[in-house]
Coordinates of C-alpha atoms in Angstrom, one line a residue:
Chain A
X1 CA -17.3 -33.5 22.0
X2 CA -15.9 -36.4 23.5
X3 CA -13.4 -37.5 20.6
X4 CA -12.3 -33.8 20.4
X5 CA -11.3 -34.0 24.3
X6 CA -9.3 -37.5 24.0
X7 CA -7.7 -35.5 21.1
X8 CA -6.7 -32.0 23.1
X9 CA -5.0 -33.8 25.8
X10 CA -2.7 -35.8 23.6
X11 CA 0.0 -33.1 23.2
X12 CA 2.3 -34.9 20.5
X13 CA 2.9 -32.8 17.3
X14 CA 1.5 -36.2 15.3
X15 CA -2.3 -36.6 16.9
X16 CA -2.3 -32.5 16.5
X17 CA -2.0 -32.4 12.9
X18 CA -3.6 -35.7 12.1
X19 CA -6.5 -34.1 14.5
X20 CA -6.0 -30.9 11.5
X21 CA -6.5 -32.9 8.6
X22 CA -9.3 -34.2 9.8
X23 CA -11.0 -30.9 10.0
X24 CA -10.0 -30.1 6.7
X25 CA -11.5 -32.9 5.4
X26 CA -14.8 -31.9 6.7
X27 CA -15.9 -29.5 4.6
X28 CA -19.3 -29.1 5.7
X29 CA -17.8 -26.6 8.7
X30 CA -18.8 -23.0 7.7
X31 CA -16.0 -21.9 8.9
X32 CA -13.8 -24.1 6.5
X33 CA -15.9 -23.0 4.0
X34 CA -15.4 -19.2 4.9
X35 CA -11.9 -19.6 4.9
X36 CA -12.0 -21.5 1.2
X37 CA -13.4 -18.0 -0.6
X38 CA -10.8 -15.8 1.7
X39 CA -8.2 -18.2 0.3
X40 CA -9.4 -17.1 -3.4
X41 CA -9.7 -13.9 -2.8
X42 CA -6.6 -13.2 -1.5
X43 CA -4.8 -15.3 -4.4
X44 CA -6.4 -13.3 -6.9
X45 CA -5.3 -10.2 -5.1
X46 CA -1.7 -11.4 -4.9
X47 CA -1.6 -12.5 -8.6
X48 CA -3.0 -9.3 -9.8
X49 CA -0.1 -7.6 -7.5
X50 CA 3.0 -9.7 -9.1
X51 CA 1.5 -9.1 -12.3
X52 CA 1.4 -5.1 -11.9
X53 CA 5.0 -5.7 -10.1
X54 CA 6.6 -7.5 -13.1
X55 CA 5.0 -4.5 -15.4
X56 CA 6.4 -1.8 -13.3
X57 CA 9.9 -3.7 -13.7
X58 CA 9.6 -3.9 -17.1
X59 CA 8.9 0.0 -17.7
X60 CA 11.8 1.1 -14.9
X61 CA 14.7 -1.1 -17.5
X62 CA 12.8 0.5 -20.8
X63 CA 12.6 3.8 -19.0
X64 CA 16.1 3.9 -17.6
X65 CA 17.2 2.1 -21.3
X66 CA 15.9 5.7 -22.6
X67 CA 17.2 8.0 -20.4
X68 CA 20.6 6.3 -21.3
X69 CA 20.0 7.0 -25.3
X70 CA 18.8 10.5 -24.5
X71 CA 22.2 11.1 -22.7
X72 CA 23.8 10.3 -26.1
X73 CA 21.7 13.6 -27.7
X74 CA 25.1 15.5 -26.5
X75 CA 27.8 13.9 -28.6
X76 CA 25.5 13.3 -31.7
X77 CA 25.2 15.7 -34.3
X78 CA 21.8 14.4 -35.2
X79 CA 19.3 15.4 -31.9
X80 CA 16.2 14.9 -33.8
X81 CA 17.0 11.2 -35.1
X82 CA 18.1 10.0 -31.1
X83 CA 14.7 12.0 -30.3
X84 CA 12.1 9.9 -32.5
X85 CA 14.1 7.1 -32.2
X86 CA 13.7 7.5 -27.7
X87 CA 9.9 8.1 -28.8
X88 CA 9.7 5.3 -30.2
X89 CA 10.5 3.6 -27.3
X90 CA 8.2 5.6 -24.7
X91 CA 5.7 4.7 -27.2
X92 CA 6.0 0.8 -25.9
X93 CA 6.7 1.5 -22.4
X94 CA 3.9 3.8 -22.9
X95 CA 2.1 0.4 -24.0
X96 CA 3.0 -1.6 -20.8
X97 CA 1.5 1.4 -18.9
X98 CA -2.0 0.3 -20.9
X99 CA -2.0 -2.8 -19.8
X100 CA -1.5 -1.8 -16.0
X101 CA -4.9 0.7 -16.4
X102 CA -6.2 -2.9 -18.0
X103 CA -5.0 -4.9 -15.3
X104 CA -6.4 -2.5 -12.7
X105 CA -10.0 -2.2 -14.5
X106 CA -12.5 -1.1 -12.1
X107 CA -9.9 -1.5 -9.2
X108 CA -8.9 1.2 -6.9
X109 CA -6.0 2.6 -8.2
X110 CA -4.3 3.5 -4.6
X111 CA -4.7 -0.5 -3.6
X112 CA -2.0 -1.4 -5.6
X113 CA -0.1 1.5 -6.4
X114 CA 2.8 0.4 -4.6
X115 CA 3.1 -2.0 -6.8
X116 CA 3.9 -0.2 -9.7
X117 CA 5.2 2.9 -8.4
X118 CA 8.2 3.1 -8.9
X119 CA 8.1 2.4 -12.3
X120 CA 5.7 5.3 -13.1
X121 CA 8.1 7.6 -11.3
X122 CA 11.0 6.4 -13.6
X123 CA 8.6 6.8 -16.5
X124 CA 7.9 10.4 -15.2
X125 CA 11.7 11.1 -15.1
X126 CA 12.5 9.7 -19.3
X127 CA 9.5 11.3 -20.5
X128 CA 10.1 15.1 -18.5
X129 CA 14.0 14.2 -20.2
X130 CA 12.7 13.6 -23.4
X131 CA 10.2 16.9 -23.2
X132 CA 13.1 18.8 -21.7
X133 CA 15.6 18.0 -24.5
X134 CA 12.8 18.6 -27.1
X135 CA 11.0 21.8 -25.6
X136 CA 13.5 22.8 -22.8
X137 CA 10.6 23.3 -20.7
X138 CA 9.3 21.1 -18.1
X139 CA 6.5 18.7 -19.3
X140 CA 3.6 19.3 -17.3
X141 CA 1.2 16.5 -15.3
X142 CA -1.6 16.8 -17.7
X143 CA 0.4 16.7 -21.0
X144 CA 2.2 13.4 -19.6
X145 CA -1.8 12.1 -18.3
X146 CA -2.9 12.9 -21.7
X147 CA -0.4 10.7 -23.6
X148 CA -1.6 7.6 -21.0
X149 CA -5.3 7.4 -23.0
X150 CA -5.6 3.9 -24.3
X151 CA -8.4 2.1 -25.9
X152 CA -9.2 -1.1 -24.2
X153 CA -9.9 -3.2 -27.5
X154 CA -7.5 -4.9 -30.2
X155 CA -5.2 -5.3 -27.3
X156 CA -3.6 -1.8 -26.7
X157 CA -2.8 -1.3 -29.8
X158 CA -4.8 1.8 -31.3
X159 CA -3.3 4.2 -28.5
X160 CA -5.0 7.6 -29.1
X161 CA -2.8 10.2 -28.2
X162 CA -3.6 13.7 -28.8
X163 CA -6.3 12.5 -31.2
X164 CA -9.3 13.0 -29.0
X165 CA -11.7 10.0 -27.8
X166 CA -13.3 7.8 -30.2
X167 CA -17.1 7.9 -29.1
X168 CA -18.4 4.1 -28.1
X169 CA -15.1 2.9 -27.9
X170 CA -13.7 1.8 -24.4
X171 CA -11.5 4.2 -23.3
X172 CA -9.1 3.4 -20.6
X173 CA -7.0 6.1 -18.8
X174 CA -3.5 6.2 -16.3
X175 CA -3.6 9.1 -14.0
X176 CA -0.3 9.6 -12.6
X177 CA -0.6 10.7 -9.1
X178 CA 0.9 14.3 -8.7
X179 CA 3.1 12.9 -6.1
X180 CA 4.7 10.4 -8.5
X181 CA 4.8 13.2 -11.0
X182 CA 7.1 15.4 -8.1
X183 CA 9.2 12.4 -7.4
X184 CA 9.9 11.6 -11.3
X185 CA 10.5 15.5 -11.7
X186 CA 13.0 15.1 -8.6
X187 CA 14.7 12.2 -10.3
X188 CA 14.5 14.3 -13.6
X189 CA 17.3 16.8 -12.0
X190 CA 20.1 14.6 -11.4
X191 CA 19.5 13.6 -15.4
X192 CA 19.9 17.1 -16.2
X193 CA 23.1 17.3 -14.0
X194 CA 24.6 14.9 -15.7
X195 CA 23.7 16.2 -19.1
X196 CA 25.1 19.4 -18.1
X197 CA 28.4 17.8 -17.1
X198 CA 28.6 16.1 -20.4
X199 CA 28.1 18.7 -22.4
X200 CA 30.5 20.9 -21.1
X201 CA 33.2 18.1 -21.9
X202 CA 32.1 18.4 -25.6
X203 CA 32.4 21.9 -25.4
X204 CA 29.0 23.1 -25.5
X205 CA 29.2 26.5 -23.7
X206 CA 25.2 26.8 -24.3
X207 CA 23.5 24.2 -22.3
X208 CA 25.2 24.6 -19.3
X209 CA 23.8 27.8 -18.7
X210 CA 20.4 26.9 -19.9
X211 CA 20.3 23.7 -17.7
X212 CA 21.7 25.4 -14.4
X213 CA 18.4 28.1 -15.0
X214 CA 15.8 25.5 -15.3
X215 CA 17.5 23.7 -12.4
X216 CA 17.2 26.4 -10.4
X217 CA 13.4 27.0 -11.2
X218 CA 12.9 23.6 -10.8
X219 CA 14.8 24.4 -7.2
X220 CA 12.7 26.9 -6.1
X221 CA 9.4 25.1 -6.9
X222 CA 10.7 22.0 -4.9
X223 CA 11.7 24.6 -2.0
X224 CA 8.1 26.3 -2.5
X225 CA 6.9 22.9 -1.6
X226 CA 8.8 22.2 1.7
X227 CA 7.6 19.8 4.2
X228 CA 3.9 19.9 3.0
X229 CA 5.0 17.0 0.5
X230 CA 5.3 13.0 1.2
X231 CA 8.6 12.3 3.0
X232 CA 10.7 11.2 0.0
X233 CA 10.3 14.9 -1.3
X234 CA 12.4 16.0 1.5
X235 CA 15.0 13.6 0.6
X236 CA 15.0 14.1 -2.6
X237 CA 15.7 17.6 -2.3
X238 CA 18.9 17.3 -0.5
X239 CA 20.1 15.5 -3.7
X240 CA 18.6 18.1 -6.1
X241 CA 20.7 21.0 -3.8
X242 CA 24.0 19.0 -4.4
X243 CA 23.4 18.7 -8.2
X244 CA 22.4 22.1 -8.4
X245 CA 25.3 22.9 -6.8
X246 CA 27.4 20.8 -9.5
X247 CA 26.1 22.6 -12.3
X248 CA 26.2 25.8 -10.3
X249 CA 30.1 25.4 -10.2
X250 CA 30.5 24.3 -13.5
X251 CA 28.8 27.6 -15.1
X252 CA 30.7 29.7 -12.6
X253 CA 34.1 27.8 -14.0
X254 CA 32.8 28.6 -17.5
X255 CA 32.1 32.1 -17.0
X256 CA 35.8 32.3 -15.2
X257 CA 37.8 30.5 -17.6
X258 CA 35.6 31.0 -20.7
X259 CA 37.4 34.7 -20.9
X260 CA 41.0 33.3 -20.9
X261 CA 41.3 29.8 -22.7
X262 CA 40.7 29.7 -26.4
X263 CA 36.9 27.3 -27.0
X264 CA 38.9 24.7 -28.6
X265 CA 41.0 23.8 -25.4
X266 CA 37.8 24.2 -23.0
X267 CA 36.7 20.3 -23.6
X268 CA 40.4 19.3 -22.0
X269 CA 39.4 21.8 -18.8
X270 CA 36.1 20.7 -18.8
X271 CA 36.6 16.6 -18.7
X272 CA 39.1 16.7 -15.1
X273 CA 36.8 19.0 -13.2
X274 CA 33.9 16.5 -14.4
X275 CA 35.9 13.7 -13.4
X276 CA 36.3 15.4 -10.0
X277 CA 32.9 16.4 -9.9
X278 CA 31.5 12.8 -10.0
X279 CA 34.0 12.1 -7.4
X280 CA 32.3 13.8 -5.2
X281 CA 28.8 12.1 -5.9
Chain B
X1 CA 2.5 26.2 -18.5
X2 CA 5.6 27.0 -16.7
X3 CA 7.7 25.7 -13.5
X4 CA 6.0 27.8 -11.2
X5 CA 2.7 27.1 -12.4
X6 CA 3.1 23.5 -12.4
X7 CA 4.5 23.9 -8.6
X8 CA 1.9 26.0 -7.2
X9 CA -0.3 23.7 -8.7
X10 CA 1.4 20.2 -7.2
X11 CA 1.5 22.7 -3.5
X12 CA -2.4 23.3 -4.0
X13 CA -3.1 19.7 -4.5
X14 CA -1.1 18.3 -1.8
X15 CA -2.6 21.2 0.7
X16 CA -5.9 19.8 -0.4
X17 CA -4.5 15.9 0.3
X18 CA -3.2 16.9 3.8
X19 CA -6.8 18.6 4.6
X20 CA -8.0 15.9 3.9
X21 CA -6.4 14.1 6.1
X22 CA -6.5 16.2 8.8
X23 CA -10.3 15.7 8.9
X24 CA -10.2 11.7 8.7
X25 CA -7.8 11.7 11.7
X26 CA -10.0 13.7 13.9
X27 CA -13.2 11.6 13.3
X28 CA -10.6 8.2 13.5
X29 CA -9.6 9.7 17.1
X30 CA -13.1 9.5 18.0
X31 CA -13.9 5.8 16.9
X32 CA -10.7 4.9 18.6
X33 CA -11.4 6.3 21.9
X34 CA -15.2 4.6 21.1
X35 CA -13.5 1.5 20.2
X36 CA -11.3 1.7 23.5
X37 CA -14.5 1.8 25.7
X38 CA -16.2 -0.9 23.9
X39 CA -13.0 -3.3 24.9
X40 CA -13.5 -2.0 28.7
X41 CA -16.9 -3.5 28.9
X42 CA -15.6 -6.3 27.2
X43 CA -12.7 -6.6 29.5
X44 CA -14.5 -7.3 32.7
X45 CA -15.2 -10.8 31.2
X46 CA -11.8 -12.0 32.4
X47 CA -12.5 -11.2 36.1
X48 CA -14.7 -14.0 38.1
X49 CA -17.6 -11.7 38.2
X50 CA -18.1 -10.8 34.8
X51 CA -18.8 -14.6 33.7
X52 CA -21.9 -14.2 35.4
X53 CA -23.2 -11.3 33.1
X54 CA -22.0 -12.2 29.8
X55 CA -25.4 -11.2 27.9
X56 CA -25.6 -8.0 29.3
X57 CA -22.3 -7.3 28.8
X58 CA -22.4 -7.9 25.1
X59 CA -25.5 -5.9 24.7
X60 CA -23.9 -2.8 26.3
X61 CA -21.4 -3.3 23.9
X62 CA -23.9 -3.4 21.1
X63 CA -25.2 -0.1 21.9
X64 CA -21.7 1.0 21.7
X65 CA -21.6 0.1 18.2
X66 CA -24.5 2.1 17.2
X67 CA -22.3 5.0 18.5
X68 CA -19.1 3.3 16.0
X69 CA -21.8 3.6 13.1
X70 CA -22.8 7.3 13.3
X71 CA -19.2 7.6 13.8
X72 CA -18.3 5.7 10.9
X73 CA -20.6 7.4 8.8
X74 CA -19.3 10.9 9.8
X75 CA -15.8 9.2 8.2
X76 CA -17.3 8.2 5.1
X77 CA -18.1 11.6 4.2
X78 CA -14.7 13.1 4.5
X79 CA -13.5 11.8 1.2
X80 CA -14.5 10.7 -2.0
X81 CA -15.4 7.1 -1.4
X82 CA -13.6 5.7 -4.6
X83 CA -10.1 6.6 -3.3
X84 CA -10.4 4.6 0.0
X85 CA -7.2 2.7 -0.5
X86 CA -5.6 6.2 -0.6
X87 CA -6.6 6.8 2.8
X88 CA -6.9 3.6 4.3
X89 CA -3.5 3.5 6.2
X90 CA -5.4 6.0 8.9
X91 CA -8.6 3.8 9.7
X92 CA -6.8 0.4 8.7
X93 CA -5.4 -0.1 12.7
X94 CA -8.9 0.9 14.1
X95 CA -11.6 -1.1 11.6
X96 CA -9.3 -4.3 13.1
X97 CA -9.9 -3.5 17.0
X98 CA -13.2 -2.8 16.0
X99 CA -13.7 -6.2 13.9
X100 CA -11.9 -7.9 16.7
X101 CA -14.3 -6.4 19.1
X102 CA -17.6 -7.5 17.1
X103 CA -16.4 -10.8 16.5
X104 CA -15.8 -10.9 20.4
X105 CA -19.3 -10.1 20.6
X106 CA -20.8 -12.5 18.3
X107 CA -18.3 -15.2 19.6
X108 CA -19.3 -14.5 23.4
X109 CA -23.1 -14.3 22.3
X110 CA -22.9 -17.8 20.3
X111 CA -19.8 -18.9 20.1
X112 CA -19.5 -18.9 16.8
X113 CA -16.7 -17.2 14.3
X114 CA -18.5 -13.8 13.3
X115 CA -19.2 -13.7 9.4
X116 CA -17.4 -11.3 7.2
X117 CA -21.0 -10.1 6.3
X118 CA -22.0 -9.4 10.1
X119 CA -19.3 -7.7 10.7
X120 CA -19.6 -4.9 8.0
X121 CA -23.7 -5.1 9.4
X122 CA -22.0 -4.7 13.0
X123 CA -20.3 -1.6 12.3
X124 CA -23.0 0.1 9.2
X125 CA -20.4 -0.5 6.3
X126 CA -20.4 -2.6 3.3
X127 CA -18.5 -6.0 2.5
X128 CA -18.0 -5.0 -1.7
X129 CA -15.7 -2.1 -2.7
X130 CA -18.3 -1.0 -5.4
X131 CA -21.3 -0.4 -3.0
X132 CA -19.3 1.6 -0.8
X133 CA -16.9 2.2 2.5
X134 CA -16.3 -1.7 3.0
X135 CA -14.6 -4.0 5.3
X136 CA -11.2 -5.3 4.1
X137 CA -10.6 -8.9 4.2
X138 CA -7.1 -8.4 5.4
X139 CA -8.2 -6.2 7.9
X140 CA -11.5 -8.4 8.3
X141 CA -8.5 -11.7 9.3
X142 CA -6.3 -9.0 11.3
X143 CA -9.4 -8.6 13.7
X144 CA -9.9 -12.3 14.0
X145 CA -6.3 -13.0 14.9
X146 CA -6.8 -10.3 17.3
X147 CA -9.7 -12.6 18.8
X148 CA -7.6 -15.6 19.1
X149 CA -5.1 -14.4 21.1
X150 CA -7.9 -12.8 23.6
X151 CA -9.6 -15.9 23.7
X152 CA -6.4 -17.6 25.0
X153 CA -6.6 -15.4 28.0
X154 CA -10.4 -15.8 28.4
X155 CA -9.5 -19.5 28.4
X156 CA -6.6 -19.4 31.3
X157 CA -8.9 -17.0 33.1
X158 CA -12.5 -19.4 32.8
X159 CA -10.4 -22.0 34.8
X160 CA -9.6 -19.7 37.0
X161 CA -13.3 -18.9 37.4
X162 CA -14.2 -22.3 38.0
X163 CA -15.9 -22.4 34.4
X164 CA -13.8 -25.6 33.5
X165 CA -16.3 -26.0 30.4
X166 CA -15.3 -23.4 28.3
X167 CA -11.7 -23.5 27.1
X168 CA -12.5 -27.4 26.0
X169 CA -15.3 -25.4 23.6
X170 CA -12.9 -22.5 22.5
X171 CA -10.0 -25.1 21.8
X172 CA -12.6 -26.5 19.3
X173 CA -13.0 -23.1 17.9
X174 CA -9.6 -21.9 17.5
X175 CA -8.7 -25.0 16.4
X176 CA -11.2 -24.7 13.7
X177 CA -9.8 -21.1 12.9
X178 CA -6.9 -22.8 12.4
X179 CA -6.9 -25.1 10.0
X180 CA -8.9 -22.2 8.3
X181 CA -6.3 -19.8 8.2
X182 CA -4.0 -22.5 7.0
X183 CA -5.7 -22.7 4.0
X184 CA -4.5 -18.9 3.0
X185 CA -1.5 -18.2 1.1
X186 CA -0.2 -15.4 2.6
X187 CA 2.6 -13.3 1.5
X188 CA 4.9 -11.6 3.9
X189 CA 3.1 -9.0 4.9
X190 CA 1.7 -7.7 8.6
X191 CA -1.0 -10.3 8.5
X192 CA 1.0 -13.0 8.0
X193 CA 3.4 -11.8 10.7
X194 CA 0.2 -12.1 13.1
X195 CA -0.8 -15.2 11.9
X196 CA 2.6 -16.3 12.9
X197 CA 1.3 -15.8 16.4
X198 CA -1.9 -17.8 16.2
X199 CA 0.0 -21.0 17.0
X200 CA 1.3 -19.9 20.7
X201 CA -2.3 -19.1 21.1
X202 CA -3.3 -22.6 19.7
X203 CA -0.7 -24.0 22.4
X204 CA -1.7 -22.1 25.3
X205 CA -4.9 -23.5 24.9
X206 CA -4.3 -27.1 24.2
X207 CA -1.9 -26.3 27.6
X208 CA -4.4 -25.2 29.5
X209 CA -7.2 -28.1 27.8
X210 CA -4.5 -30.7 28.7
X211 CA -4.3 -29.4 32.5
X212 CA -8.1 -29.6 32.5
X213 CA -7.9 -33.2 31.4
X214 CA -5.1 -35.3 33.2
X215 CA -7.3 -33.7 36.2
X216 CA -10.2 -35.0 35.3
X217 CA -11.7 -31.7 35.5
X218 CA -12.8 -31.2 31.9
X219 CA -14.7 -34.6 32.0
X220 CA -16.6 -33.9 34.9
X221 CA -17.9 -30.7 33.8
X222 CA -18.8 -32.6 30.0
X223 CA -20.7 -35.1 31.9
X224 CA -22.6 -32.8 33.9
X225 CA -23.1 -30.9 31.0
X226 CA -23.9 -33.3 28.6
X227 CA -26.9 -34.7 31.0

């Protein structure tokens, strides 16, 4: 007691932290010992975090990498080939979305869903594209849940989709949360926008129509929702009203000038009111 | 299934999600106000008189606590106990006062840093996530910090009561919680913003020790109780 007191009176930064060390060296204090298994767990906690981080990165560039090739269905004459060929590469961000049901285990899904969020969501958003492009319907949560069924051994790579569960085998699911499944669906809208836009430049008279329908379905479910959703919803549906409104405008334009210029010359029309359109983004 | 389907299906779910969460708040209200009279008992150990009657002040608070179990176990039946992380955002704030409260306890009782374990005992919950509603270990450090910074005050206001004895013993102990807590790596996160805060508490101590000491004051009272 009496060495601690000469210490505490000498105020100097030096005797203060050579007074510390000293108490780290003695281990046999419970409380240093306490503190030595916090100090693990929290370590493991924050590895396991980065590591579901770095994954959620990876499937956002992957996922945004196939919205970007789906766009491209518009000006190709073969849709089925840019179709397998964006399958294909769901099927490996689909893979990375295995390991994070690995690397989550046992664990509560909610701890760490922060960390990988966002990368679900813009999973959510290529996969309802792909779907929408393939079935011009909206892909619903269960069909995308039932594509995230994994089997735990030879390392992720027997992925049972569709095929039922292998009885003994470890099976390892992803739920996505209905709320990311809103928020992808949200994103999803200002794909379709954009799809719309480009298809009218290429003189596809079709789609536009088509997509400004689903749109507004997809418009009235959001507005069905209201407030009762998570915050971003809200936000997010101030942006789904504006593209709406694009694609709103750009079937009403059809419809108007459709009647008078020849189909040939509609592309030309088209590509300066899409230009001024994305001005307005 | 089609768009409306699918969105009268997301609406159901989410009016299920804010039911839930209706019910948690109103049983949290109810530990908070508990919580809130637990500190006033604990309060009155600043004030001159309350040194006298530590013991019974602590076990008034115990009996409070029995109250914060019942109360906690009305919580745990409001949701399905594997999706506490989902929820955890509305008890997170209250399971610290309350940790800081029982580790008051158990540091006013025997002056000694309350165990993870205790704590979860303390308030009828578990320490592992697989055997139940359990104690957080950020939240668990949160409460602790919480403890540090009110013993500062108990140690400015010990002087005051003429108890010159004490701050010399809670310097040792915070000073032992520390070079603890400098063993974490913490990220940037709320508890390591509060940690940030443990060394003005460390100071205002060693302030207040170092008073005692070029007095003479704390020596006196070491003597006298050392013999």
């Amino acid at each position: 007691m009496s060495k601690r007191e000469g210490n505490g009176c000498a105020r100097k930064r030096k005797t203060e932290s050579a007074q510390k060390t000293e108490e780290c060296v003695n281990k046999s204090s419970p409380v240093i010992e306490a503190f030595k298994m916090f100090q693990q767990e929290l370590d493991t906690k924050h590895d396991k975090y980065e590591r579901l981080v770095k994954l959620s990165r990876d499937i956002t560039i992957e996922s945004k990498r196939t919205i970007f090739l789906l766009h491209r269905v518009t000006s190709v004459p073969n849709v089925e080939e840019v179709l397998n060929e964006a399958d294909a590469r769901l099927d490996t961000v689909r893979q990375k979305i295995g390991h994070i049901s690995e690397e989550l285990g046992e664990e509560d899904l909610y701890q760490f869903h922060k960390a990988f969020m966002s990368g679900i969501q813009e999973y959510v958003e290529a996969v309802s594209f792909h779907h929408f492009i393939r079935h011009r319907t909206l892909i619903s949560l269960e069909e995308i849940n039932a594509c995230l069924v994994f089997m735990r051994d030879e390392k992720m790579e027997t992925k049972v989709c569709g095929r039922g569960m292998w009885p003994g085998a470890c099976v390892l699911t992803f739920q996505v949360t209905p709320t990311d499944y809103l928020l992808g669906v949200a994103d999803l809208t200002g794909e379709l926008m954009r799809m719309c836009i480009s298809s009218v430049g290429n003189g596809d008279v079709d789609t536009p129509f088509e997509l400004s329908n689903f749109l507004r379905q997809i418009h009235d479910g959001f507005s069905y929702i209201g407030n009762v959703g998570p915050y971003e919803v809200s936000k997010k549906l101030h942006t789904l009203r504006q593209s709406l409104s694009k694609v709103e405008d750009a079937c009403y334009t059809l419809r108007v000038r459709g009647s008078e210029i020849p189909k040939h010359m509609l592309a030309d029309v088209f590509s300066n009111r899409a230009a001024v359109l994305e001005e307005d983004d | 299934m089609s768009v409306t389907e699918m969105f009268s299906y997301i609406q159901g779910f989410l009016t299920a999600d804010q039911d839930i969460r209706e019910d948690i708040r109103k049983v949290v209200q109810t530990l908070e106000q508990t919580a809130r009279e637990v500190l006033t008992i604990l309060q009155s150990v600043h004030q001159p008189s309350g040194f006298k009657d530590i013991p019974s002040k602590c076990l008034k608070a115990r009996e409070l606590f029995c109250t914060v179990q019942t109360q906690i176990g009305e919580l745990k039946t409001k949701f399905p106990v594997e999706q506490y992380y989902r929820f955890h955002e509305h008890w997170r704030f209250v399971l610290q006062r309350l940790t800081f409260l029982a580790a008051f306890v158990v540091y006013l009782e025997s002056e000694s840093l309350v165990t993870r374990e205790e704590v979860a005992k303390i308030l009828g919950i578990e320490v592992d996530r697989e055997k139940g509603f359990h104690l957080d270990l950020e939240d668990y450090l949160a409460g602790i910090l919480i403890m540090a910074s009110e013993l500062s005050r108990l140690a400015v206001n010990s002087v005051t009561a003429g108890d010159y004895g004490r701050p010399l013993r809670i310097s040792d102990f915070i000073n032992k919680l520390d070079s603890g807590f400098r063993l974490l790596n913490l990220k940037n996160d709320p508890l390591r913003k509060r940690y940030d805060g443990l060394k003005y508490d460390v100071k205002k101590i060693e302030e207040v020790v170092y008073d005692l000491s070029i007095r003479g004051l704390a020596k006196e009272q070491e003597a006298g109780g050392d013999k």
